[in-house]
Tab-separated table of C-alpha atoms and ligand atoms in Angstrom:
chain	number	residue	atom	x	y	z
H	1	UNK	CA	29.835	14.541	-11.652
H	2	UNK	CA	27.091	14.659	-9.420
H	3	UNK	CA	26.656	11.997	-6.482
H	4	UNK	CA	23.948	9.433	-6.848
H	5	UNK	CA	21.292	10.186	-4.577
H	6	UNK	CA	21.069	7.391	-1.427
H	7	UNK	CA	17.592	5.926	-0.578
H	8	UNK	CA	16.005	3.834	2.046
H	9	UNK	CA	13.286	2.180	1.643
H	10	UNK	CA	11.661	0.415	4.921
H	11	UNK	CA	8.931	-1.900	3.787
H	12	UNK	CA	11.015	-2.515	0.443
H	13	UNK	CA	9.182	-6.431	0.269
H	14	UNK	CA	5.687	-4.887	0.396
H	15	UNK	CA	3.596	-3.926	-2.635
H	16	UNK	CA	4.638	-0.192	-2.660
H	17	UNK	CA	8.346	-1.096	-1.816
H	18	UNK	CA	8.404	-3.349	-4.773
H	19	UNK	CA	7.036	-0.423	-7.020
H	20	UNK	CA	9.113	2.553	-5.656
H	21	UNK	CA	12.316	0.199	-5.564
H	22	UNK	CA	11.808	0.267	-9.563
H	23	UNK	CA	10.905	3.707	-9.670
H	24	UNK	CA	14.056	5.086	-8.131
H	25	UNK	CA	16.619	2.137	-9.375
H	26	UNK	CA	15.263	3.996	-13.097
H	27	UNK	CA	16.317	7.363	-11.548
H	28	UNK	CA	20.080	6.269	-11.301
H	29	UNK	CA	19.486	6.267	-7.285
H	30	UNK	CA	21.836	3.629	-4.730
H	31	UNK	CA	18.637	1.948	-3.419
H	32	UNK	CA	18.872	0.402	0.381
H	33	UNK	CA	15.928	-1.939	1.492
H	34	UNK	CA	14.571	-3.043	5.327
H	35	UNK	CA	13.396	-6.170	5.267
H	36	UNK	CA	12.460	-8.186	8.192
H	37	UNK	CA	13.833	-11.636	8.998
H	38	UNK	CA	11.177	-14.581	7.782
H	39	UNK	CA	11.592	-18.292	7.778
H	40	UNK	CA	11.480	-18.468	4.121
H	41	UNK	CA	12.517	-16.206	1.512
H	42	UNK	CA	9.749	-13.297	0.781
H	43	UNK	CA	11.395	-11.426	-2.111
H	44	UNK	CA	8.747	-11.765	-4.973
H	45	UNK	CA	8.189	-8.444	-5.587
H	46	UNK	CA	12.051	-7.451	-5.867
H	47	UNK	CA	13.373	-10.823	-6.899
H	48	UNK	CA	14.212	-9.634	-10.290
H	49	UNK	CA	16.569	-6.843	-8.348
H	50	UNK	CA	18.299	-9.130	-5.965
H	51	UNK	CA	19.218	-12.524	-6.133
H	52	UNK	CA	21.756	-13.247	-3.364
H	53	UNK	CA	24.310	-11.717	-1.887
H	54	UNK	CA	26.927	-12.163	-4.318
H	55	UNK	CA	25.022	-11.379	-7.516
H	56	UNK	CA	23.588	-8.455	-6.878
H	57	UNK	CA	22.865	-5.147	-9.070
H	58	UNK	CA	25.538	-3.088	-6.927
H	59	UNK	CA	22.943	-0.204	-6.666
H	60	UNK	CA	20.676	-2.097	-4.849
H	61	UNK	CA	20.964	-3.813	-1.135
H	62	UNK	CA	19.372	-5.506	1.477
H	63	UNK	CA	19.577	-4.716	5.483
H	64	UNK	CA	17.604	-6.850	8.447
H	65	UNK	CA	15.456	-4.358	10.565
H	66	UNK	CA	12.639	-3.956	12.136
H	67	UNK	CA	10.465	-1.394	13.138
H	68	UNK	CA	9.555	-2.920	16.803
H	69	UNK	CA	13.573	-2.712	17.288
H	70	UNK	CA	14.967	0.521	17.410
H	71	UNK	CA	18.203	-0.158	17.724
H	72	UNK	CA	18.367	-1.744	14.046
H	73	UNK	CA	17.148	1.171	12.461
H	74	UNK	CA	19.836	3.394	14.240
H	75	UNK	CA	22.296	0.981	12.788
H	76	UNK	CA	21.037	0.538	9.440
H	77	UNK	CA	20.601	4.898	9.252
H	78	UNK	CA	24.150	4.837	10.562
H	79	UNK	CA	25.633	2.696	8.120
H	80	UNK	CA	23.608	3.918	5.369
H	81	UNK	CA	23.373	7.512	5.523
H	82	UNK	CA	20.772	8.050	2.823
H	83	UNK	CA	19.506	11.495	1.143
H	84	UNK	CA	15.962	9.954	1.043
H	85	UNK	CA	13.673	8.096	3.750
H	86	UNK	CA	11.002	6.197	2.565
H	87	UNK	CA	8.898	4.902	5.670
H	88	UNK	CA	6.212	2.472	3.359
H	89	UNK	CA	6.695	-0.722	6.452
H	90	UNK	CA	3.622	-1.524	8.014
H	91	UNK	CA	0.747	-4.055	9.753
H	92	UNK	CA	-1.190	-2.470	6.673
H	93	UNK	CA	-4.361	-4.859	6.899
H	94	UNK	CA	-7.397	-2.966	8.372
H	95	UNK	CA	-9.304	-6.196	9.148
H	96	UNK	CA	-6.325	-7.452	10.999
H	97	UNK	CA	-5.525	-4.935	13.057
H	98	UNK	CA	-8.391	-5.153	14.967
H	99	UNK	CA	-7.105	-9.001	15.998
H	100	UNK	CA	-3.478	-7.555	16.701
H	101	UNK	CA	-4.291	-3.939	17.859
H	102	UNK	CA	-1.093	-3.325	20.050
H	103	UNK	CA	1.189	-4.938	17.447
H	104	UNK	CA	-0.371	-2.935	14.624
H	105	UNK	CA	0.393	0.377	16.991
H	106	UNK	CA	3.581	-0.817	17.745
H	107	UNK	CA	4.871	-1.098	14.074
H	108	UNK	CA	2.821	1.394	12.685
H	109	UNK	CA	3.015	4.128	15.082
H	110	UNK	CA	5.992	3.983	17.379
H	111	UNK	CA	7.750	2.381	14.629
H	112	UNK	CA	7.818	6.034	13.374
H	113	UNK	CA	8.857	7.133	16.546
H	114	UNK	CA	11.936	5.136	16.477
H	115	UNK	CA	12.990	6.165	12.602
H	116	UNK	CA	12.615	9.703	13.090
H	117	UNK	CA	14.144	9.611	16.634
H	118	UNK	CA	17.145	7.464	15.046
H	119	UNK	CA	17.661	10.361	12.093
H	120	UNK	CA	17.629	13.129	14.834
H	121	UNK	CA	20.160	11.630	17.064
H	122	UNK	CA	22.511	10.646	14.241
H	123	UNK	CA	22.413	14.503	13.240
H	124	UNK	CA	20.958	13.891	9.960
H	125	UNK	CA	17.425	15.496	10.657
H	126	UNK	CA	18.827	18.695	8.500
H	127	UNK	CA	19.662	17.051	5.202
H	128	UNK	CA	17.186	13.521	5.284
H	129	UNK	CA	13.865	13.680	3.184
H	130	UNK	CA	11.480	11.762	5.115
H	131	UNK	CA	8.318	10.097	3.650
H	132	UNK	CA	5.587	8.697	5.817
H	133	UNK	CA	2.973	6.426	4.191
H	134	UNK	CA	-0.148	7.520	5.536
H	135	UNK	CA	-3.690	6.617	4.583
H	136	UNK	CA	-7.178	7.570	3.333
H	137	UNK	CA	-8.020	5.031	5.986
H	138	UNK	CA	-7.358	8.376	8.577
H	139	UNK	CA	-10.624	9.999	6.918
H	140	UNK	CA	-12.763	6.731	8.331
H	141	UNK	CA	-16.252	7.817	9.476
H	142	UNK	CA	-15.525	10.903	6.955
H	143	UNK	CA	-16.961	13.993	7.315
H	144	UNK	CA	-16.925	15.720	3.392
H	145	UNK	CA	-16.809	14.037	0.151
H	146	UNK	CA	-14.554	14.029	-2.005
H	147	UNK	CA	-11.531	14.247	0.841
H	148	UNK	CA	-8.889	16.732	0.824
H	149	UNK	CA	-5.747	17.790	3.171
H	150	UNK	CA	-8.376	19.604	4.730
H	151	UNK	CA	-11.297	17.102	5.520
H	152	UNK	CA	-11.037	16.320	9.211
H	153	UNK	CA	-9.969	12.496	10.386
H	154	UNK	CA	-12.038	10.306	11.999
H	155	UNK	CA	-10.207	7.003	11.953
H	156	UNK	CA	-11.976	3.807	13.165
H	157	UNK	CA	-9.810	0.903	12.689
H	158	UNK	CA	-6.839	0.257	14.869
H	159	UNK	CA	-5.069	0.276	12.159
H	160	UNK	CA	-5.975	4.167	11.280
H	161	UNK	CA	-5.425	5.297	14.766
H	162	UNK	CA	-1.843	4.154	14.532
H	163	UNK	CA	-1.165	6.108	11.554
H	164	UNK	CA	-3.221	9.151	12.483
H	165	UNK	CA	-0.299	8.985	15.633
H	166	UNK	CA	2.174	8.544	12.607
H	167	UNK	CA	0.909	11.233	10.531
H	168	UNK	CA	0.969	13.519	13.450
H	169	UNK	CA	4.620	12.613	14.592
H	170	UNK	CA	6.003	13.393	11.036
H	171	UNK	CA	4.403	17.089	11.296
H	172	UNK	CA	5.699	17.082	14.635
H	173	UNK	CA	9.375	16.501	13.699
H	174	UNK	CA	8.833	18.819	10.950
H	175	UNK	CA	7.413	21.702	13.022
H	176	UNK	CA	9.761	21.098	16.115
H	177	UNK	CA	12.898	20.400	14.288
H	178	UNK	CA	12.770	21.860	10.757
H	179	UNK	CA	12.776	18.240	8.898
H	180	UNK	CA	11.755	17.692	5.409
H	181	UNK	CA	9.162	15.551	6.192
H	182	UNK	CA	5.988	14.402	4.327
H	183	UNK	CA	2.920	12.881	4.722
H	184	UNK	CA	1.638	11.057	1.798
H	185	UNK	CA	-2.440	10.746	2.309
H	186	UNK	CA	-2.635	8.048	-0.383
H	187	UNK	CA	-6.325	6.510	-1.168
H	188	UNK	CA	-5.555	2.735	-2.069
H	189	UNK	CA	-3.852	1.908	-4.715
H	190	UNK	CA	-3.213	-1.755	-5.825
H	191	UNK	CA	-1.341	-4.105	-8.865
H	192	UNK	CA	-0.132	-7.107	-9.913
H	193	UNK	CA	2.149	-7.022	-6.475
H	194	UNK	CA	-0.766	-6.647	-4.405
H	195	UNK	CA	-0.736	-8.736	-0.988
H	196	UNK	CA	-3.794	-11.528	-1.269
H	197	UNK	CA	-5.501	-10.636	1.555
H	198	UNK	CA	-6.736	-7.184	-0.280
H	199	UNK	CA	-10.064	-7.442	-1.887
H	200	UNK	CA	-8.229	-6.062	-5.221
H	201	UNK	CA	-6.203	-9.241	-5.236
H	202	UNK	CA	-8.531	-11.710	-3.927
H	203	UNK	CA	-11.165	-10.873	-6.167
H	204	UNK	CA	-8.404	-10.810	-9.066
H	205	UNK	CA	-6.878	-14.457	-7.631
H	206	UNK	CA	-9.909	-15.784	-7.029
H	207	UNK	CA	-11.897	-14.840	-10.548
H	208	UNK	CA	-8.249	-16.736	-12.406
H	209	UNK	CA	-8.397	-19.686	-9.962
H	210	UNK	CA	-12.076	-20.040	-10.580
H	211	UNK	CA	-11.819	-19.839	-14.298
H	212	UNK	CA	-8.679	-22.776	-14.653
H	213	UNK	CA	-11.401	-24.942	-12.383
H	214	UNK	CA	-8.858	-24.436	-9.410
H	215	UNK	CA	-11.471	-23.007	-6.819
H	216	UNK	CA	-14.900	-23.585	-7.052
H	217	UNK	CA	-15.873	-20.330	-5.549
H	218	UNK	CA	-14.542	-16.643	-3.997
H	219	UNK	CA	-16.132	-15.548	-0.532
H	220	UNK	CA	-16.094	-12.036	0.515
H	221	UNK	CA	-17.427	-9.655	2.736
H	222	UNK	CA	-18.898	-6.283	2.300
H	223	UNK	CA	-19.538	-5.810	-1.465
H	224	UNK	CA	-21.267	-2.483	-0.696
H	225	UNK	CA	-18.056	-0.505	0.592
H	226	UNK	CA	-16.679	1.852	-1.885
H	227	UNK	CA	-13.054	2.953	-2.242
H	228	UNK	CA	-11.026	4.990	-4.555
H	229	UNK	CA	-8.750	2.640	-6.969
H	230	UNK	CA	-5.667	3.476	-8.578
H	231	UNK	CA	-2.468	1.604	-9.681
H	232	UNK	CA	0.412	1.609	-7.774
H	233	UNK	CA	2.875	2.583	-10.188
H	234	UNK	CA	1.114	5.753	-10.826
H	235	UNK	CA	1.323	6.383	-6.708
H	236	UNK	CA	5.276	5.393	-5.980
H	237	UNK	CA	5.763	8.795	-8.521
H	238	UNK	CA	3.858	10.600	-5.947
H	239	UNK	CA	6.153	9.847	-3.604
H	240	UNK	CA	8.640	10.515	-5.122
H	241	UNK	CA	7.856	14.177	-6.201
H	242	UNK	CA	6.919	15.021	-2.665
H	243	UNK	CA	10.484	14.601	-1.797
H	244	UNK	CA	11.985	16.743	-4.415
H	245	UNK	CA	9.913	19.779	-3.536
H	246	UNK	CA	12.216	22.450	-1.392
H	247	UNK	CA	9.069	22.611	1.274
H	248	UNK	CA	7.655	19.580	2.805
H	249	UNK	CA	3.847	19.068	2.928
H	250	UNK	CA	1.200	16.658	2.903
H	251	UNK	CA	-0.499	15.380	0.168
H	252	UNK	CA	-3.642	13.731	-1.162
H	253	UNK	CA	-3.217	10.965	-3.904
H	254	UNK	CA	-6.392	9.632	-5.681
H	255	UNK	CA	-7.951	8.753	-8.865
H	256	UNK	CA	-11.133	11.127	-7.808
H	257	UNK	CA	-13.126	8.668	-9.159
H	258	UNK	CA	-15.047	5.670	-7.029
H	259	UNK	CA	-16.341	2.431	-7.235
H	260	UNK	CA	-17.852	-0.579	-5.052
H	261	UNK	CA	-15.881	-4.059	-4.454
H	262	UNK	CA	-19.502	-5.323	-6.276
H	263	UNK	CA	-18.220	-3.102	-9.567
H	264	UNK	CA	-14.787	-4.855	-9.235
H	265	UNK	CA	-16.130	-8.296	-8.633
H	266	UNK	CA	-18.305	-7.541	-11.669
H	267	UNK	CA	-15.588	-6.258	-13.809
H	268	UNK	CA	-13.170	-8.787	-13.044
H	269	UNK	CA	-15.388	-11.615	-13.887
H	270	UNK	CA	-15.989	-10.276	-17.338
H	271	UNK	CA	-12.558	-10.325	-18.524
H	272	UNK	CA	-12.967	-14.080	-17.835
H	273	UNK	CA	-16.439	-13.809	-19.816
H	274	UNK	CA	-18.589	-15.213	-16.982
H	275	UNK	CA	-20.661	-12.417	-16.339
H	276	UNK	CA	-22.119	-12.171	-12.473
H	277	UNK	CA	-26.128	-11.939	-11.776
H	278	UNK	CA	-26.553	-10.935	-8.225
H	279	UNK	CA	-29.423	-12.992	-5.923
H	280	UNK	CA	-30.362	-12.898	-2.858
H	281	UNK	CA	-29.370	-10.286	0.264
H	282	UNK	CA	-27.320	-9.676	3.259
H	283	UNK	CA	-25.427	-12.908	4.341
H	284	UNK	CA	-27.573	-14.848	2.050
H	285	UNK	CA	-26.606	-12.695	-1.201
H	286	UNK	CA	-24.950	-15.207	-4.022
H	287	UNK	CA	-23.081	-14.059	-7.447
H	288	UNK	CA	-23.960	-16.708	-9.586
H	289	UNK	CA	-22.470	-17.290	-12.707
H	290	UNK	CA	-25.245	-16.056	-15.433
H	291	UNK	CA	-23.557	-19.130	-18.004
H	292	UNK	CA	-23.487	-22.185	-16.085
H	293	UNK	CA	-25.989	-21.117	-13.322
H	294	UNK	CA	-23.681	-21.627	-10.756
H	295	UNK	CA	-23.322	-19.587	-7.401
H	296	UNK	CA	-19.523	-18.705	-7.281
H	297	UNK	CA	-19.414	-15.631	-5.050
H	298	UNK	CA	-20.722	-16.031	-1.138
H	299	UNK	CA	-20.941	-13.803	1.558
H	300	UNK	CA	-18.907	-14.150	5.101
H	301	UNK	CA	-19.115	-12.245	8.001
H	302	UNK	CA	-16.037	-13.109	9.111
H	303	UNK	CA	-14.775	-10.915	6.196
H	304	UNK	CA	-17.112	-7.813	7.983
H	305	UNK	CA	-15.334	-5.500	10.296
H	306	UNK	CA	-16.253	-4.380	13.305
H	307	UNK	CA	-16.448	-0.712	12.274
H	308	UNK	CA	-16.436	-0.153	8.474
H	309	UNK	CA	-15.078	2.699	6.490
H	310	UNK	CA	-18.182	2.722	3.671
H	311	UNK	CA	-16.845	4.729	1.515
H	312	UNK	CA	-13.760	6.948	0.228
H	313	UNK	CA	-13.290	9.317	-2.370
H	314	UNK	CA	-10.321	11.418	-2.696
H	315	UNK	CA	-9.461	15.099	-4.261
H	316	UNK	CA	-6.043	14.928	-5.507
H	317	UNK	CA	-5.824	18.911	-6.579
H	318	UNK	CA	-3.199	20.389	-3.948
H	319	UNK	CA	-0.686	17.401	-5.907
H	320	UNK	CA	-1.406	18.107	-8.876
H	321	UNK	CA	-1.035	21.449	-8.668
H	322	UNK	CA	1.898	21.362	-6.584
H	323	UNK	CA	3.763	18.589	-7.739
H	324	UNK	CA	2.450	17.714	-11.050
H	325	UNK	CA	0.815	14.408	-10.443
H	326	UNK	CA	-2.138	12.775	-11.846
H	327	UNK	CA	-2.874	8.540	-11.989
H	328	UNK	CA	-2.578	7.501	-15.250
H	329	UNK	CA	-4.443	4.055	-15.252
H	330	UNK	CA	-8.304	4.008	-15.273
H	331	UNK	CA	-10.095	1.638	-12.889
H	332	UNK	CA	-10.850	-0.322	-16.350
H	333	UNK	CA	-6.973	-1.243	-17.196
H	334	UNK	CA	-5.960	-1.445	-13.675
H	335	UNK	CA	-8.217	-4.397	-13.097
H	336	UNK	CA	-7.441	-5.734	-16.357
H	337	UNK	CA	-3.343	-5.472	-15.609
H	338	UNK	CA	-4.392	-7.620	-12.142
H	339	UNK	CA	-6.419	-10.334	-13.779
H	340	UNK	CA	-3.550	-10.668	-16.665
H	341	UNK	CA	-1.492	-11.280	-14.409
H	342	UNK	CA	-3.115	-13.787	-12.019
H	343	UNK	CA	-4.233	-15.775	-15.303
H	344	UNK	CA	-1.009	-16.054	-16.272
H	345	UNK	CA	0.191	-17.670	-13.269
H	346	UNK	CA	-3.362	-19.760	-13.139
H	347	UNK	CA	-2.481	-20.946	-16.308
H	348	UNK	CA	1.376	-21.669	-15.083
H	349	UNK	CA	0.478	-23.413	-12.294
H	350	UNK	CA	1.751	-21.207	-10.325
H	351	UNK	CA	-1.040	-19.004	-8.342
H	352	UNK	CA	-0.118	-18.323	-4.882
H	353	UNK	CA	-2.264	-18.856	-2.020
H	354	UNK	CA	-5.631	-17.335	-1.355
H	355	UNK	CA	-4.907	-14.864	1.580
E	1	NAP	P1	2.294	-4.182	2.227
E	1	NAP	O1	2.316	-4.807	0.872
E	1	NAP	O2	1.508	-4.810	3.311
E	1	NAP	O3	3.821	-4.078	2.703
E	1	NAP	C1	4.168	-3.770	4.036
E	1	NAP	C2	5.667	-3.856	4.201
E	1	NAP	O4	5.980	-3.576	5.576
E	1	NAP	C3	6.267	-5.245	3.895
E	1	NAP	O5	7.519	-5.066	3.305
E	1	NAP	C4	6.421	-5.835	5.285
E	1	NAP	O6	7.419	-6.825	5.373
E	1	NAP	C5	6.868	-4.592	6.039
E	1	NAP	N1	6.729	-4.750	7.485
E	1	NAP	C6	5.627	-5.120	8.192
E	1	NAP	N2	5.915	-5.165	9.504
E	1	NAP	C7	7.235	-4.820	9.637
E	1	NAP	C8	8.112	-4.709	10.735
E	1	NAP	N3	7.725	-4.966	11.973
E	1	NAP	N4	9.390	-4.311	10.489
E	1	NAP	C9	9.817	-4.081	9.234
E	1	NAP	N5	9.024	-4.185	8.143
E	1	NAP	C10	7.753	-4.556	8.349
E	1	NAP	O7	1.828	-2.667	2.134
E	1	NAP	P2	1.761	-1.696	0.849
E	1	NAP	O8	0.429	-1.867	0.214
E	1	NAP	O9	2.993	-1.822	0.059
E	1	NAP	O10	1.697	-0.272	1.571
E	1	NAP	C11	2.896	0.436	1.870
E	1	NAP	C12	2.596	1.438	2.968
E	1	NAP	O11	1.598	2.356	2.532
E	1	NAP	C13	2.052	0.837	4.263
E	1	NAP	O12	2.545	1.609	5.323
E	1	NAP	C14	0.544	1.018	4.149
E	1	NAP	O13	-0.033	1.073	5.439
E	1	NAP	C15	0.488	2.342	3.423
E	1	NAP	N6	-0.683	2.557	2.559
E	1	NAP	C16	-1.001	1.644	1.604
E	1	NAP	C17	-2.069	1.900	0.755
E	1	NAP	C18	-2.463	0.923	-0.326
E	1	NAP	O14	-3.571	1.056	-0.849
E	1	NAP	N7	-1.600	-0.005	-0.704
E	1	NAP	C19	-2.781	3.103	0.879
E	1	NAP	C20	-2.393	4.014	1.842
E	1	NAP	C21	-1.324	3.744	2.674
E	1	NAP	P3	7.085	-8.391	5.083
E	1	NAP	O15	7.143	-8.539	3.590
E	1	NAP	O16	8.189	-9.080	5.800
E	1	NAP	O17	5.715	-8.660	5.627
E	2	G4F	O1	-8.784	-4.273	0.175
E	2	G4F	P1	-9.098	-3.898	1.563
E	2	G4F	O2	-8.697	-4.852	2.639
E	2	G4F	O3	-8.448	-2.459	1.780
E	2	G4F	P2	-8.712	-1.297	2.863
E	2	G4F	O4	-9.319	-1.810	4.100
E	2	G4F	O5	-9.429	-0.207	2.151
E	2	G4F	O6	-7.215	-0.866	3.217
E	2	G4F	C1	-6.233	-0.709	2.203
E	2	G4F	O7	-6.258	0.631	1.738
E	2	G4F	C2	-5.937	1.619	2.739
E	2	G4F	C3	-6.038	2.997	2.058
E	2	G4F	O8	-7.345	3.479	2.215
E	2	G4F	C4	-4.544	1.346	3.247
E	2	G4F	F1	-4.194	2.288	4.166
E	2	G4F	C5	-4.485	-0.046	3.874
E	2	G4F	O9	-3.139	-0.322	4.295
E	2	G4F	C6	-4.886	-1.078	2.816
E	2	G4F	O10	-3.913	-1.091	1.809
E	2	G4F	O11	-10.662	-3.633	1.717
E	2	G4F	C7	-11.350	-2.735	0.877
E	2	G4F	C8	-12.842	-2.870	1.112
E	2	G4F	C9	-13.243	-2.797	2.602
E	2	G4F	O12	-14.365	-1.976	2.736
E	2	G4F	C10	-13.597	-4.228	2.971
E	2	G4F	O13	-14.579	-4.349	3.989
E	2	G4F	O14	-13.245	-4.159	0.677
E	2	G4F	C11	-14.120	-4.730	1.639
E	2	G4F	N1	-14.087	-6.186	1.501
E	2	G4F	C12	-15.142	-6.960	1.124
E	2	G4F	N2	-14.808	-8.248	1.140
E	2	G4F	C13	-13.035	-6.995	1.744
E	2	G4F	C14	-13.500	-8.306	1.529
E	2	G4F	N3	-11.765	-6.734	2.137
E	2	G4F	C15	-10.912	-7.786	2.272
E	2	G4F	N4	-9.625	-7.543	2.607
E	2	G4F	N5	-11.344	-9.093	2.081
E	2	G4F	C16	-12.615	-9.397	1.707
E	2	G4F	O15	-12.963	-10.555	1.546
């Protein structure tokens, strides 16, 4: 019989961790989660994996770590010992990392530092898969469209700086010391278990809260950006494949295919049949609701950041060439899945906070 393959999985409460967590669980793998120590109990997105200590699927466990403590991550490598590394923790929120810049570099990039370091002085750096979550963020001011593994970074966040030094310490560890490791360049990807504070979500939230008369309007910030969107489900498989090729590499994820946060605003507002009729510009620009007449979308700069990315577009060929991988859900289900989903728990009562 063959041994069951060992996973960690540091940012295993995050959106992506939630996702992959499934993903590999399916694949017959012993899955091990970081998770960070909170006040309250922050296990939504694996809840229906791990109840408590002493009821627990025996394939899948819990450690506390965290990435600003070095130490724990030794320890929780140590006592592990998986086949698979899975480095999806971060500060991930662009906006936000411009208010917490050294934190967001501390997690984000020397965070890194410390994993890797940890696997090379346990011994392990020959037989551990590593995968670092790295960004479309990194392409920033970006110099081609669509981008590739080839198009040239230009980060301008805090945020993207500390994973450009991420990106560059996994080739580093794979160039000086023969590790299987792997950048993922993934263009954002998003789902039911998005985090609030991402426009997919907000816009989602807000558009269910606004239709069950629970908000009375959504305010955003730069409708005009454009990204690449694609489901998170789709991207976990990515992942995944990367670490089951014999070479390590980097790779692009992305629908190819781009829209504005107007086009999801629009979209999602549909599905709740009050279309949006746009008025106005700049900080004075209102959606208002073409049935009832009312303005329910408003502009704050406080949403702006102080340097934007405008626009991102990704070319996913090298992965699906090399690994096989395309998305599977169009922009057009994906929002659809998200607004099911926050209507439901509109409808329940049950809506979480706006972030
Ligand atoms: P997310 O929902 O924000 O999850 C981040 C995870 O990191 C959470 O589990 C969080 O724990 C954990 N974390 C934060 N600080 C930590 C610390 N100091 N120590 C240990 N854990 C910590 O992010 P996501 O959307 O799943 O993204 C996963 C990864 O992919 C991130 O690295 C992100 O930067 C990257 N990425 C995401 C996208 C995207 O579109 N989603 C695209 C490209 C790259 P808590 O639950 O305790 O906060
Ligand atoms: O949803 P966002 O906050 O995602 P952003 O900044 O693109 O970052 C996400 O994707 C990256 C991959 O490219 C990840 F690396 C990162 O960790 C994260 O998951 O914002 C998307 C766009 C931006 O242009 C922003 O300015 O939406 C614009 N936007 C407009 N109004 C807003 C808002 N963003 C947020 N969060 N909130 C708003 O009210």
């Amino acid at each position: 019989m063959t041994k069951r393959k060992v996973a960690l999985i540091t940012g295993i409460t995050g959106q992506d961790g939630g996702y992959l967590a499934d993903l590999l669980l399916s694949k017959g793998y012993e899955v091990h989660g970081i998770r960070r120590r909170s006040s309250s109990v922050n296990l939504q997105r694996i809840g229906h994996l791990y109840r408590n200590p002493h009821d627990r699927a025996e394939n899948f466990h819990l450690h506390y770590a965290d990435m600003t403590d070095g130490m724990s991550l030794f320890q929780v490598l140590k006592d592990v010992r998986p086949d698979e590394v899975y480095n999806l923790a971060a500060q991930s929120h662009v906006r936000i990392s411009f208010d917490k810049p050294e934190y967001t570099s501390d997690v984000n990039g020397l965070g890194v530092v410390r994993l890797l370091e940890a696997i090379r002085l346990l011994g392990m750096g020959d037989h551990v898969r590593f995968y670092q979550a790295s960004t479309s963020e990194l392409y920033g001011n970006v110099q081609e469209t669509p981008q590739s593994e080839t198009t040239p970074f230009r980060p301008r966040s805090p945020y993207a700086i500390s994973k450009h030094f991420a990106f560059l310490t996994t080739i580093n560890y794979r160039e000086a010391y023969g590790f299987h490791a792997s950048n993922g360049i993934l263009f954002n990807h998003e789902g039911p278990y998005r985090g609030e504070g991402f426009v997919s979500r907000k816009i989602t939230r807000g558009a269910s809260a606004i239709h069950y008369g629970l908000q009375d309007k959504l305010v955003l910030g730069n409708l005009n950006a454009t990204r690449d969107w694609g489901h998170a489900r789709d991207y976990v498989e990515g992942m995944w494949l990367m670490m089951q090729r014999e070479e390590p590499s980097d790779y692009v994820l992305a629908t190819g295919e781009q829209h504005s946060v107007r086009d999801f605003v629009e979209r999602a507002f549909e599905i709740v049949d009050r279309p949006i009729e746009w008025d106005g510009a700049g900080l004075e620009e209102k959606g208002i609701d073409k049935k009832s007449g009312k303005a329910i979308i408003e502009i704050d700069p406080r949403f702006y950041r102080p340097a934007e990315v405008n626009s991102l577009v990704g070319n996913p060929a090298k992965a699906k060439d090399e690994l096989g991988w395309e998305h599977r859900t169009t922009f057009g289900q994906l929002v659809a899945e998200m607004m099911e989903a926050d209507m439901k728990q509109a409808a329940a009562g049950t809506l979480s906070a706006e972030g």
